[in-house]
Short mmCIF file of C-alpha atoms in Angstrom, two decimals:
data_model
loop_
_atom_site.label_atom_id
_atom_site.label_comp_id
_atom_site.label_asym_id
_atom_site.label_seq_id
_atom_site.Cartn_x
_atom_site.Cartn_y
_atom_site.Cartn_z
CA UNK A 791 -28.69 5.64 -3.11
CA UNK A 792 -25.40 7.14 -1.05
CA UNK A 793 -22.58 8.32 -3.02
CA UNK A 794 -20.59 5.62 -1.76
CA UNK A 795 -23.34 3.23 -4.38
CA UNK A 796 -23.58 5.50 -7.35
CA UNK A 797 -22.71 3.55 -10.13
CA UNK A 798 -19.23 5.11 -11.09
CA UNK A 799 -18.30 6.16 -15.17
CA UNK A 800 -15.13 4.30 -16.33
CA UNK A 801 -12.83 6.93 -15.48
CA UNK A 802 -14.11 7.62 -12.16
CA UNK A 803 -13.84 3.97 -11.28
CA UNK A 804 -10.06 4.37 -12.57
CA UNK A 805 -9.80 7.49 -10.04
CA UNK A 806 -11.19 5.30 -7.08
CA UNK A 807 -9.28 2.85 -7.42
CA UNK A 808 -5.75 4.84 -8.02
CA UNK A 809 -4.27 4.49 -4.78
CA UNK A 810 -4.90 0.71 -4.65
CA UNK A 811 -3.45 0.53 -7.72
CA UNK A 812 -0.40 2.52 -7.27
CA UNK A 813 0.12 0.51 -4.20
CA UNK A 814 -0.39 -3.02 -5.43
CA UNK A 815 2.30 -1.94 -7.93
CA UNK A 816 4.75 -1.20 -5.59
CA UNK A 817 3.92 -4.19 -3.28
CA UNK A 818 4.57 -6.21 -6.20
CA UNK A 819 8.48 -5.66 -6.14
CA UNK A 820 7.97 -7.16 -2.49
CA UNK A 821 6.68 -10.36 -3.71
CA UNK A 822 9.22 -11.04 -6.71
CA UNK A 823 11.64 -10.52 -3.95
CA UNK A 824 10.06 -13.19 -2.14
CA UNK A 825 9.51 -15.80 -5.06
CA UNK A 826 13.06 -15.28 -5.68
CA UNK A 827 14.29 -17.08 -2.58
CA UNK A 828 13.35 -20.56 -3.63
CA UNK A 829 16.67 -19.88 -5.76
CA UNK A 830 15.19 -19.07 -8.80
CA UNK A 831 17.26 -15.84 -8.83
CA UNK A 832 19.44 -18.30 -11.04
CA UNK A 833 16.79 -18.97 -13.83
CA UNK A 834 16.86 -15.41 -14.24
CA UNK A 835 20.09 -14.87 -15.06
CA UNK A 836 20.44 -13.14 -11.02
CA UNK A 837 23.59 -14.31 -8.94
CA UNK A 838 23.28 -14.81 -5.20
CA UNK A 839 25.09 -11.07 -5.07
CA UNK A 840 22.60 -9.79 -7.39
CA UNK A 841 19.73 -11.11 -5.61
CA UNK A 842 21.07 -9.82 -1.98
CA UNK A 843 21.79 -6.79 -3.34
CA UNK A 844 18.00 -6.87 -4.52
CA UNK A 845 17.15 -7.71 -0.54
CA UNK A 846 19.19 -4.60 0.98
CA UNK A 847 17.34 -2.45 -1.57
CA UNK A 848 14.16 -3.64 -0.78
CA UNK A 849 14.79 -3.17 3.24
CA UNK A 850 15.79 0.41 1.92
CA UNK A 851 12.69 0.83 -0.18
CA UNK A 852 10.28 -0.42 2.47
CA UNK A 853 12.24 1.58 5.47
CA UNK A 854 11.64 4.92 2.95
CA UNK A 855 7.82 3.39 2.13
CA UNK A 856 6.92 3.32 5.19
CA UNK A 857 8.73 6.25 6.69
CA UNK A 858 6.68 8.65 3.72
CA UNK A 859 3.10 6.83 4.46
CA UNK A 860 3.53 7.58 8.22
CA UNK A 861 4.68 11.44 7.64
CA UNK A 862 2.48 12.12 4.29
CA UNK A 863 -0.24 9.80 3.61
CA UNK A 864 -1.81 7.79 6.66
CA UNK A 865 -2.08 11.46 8.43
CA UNK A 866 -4.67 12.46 5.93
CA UNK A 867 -6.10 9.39 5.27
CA UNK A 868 -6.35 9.11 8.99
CA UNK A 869 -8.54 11.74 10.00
CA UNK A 870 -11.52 9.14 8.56
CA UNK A 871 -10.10 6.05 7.83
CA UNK A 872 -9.39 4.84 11.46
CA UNK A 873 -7.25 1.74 10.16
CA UNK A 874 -4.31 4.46 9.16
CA UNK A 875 -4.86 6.74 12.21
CA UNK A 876 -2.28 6.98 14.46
CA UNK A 877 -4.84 6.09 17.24
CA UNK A 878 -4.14 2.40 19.05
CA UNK A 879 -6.77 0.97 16.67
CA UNK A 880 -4.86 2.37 13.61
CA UNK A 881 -3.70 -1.06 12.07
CA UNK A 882 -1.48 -0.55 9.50
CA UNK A 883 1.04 2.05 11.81
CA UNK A 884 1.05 -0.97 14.09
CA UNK A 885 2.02 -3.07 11.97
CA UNK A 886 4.84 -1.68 10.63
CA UNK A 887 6.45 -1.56 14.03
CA UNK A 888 6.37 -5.13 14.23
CA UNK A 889 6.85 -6.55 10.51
CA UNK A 890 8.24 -9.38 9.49
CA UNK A 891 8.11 -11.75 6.16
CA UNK A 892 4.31 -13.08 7.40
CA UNK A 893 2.98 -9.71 8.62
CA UNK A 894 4.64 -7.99 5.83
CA UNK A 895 2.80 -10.05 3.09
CA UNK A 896 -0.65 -9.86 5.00
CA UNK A 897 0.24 -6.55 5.75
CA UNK A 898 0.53 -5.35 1.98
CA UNK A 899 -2.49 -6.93 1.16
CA UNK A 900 -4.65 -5.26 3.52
CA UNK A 901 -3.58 -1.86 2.24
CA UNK A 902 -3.83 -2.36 -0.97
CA UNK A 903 -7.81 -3.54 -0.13
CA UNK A 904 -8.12 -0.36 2.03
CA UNK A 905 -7.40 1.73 -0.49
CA UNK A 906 -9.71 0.32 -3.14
CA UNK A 907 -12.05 2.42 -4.80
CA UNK A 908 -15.50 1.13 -3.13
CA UNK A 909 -13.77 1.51 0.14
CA UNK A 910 -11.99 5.08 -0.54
CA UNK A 911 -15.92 6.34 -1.53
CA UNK A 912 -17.08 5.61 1.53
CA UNK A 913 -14.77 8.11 3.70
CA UNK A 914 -13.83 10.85 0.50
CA UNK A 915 -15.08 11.99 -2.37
CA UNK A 916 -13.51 12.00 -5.59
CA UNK A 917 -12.09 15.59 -5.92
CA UNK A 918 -10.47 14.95 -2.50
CA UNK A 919 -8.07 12.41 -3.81
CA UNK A 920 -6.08 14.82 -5.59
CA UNK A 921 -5.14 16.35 -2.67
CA UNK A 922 -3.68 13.08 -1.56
CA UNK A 923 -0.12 12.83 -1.38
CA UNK A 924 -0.12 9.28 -3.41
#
């Protein structure tokens, strides 16, 4: 059995799956931004400035997301994950040169399941996450 198939103890699991995690929690302010649009911003007590002002943050927040995973985080994770190297085949620094609403969304979703523990275990081990910049 490879390390990458050991069964994992509750906390390690936790561990693995961290970055995912961490992620998916900050994708998540992507995606009320985008259930908002219907107009629902209303039913929350949002008005239309409220809810624009929510847009400019979040093309502020993704501009700074992005800008810290290219400098800090897809580097290291690069060097054996090819999918965040900065290589031609290095898909998620492609896409952010190109995003918009439909790549963002698919986009988000494919980091998050790139950085899942049972995917992490098969390029690190665990006491190399913590010198992760997540």
């Amino acid at each position: 059995m490879t390390d990458s198939q050991a069964p994992l103890s509750a906390y390690e699991r936790r561990k693995w799956d961290s970055f995912s995690t961490k992620m998916s929690m900050f994708h998540e302010h992507f995606n009320t931004l985008y259930e908002l649009a219907d107009g629902s911003f209303n039913n929350r007590g949002m008005s239309l400035s409220s809810y624009l002002r929510l847009g400019d943050d979040l093309t502020h927040h993704l501009t700074m997301h992005h800008t810290i995973e290219e400098r800090y985080i897809f580097p290291i994770l690069g060097t054996r994950m090819k999918q965040f190297s900065d290589e031609e085949d290095g898909e998620h620094i492609e896409s952010h040169k190109g995003i918009h609403k439909e790549v963002l969304f698919k986009h988000l979703d494919q980091e998050v399941a790139d950085l899942k523990g049972e995917n992490m275990r098969k390029y690190w081990k665990l006491e190399e996450l913590d010198s992760i910049p997540m």
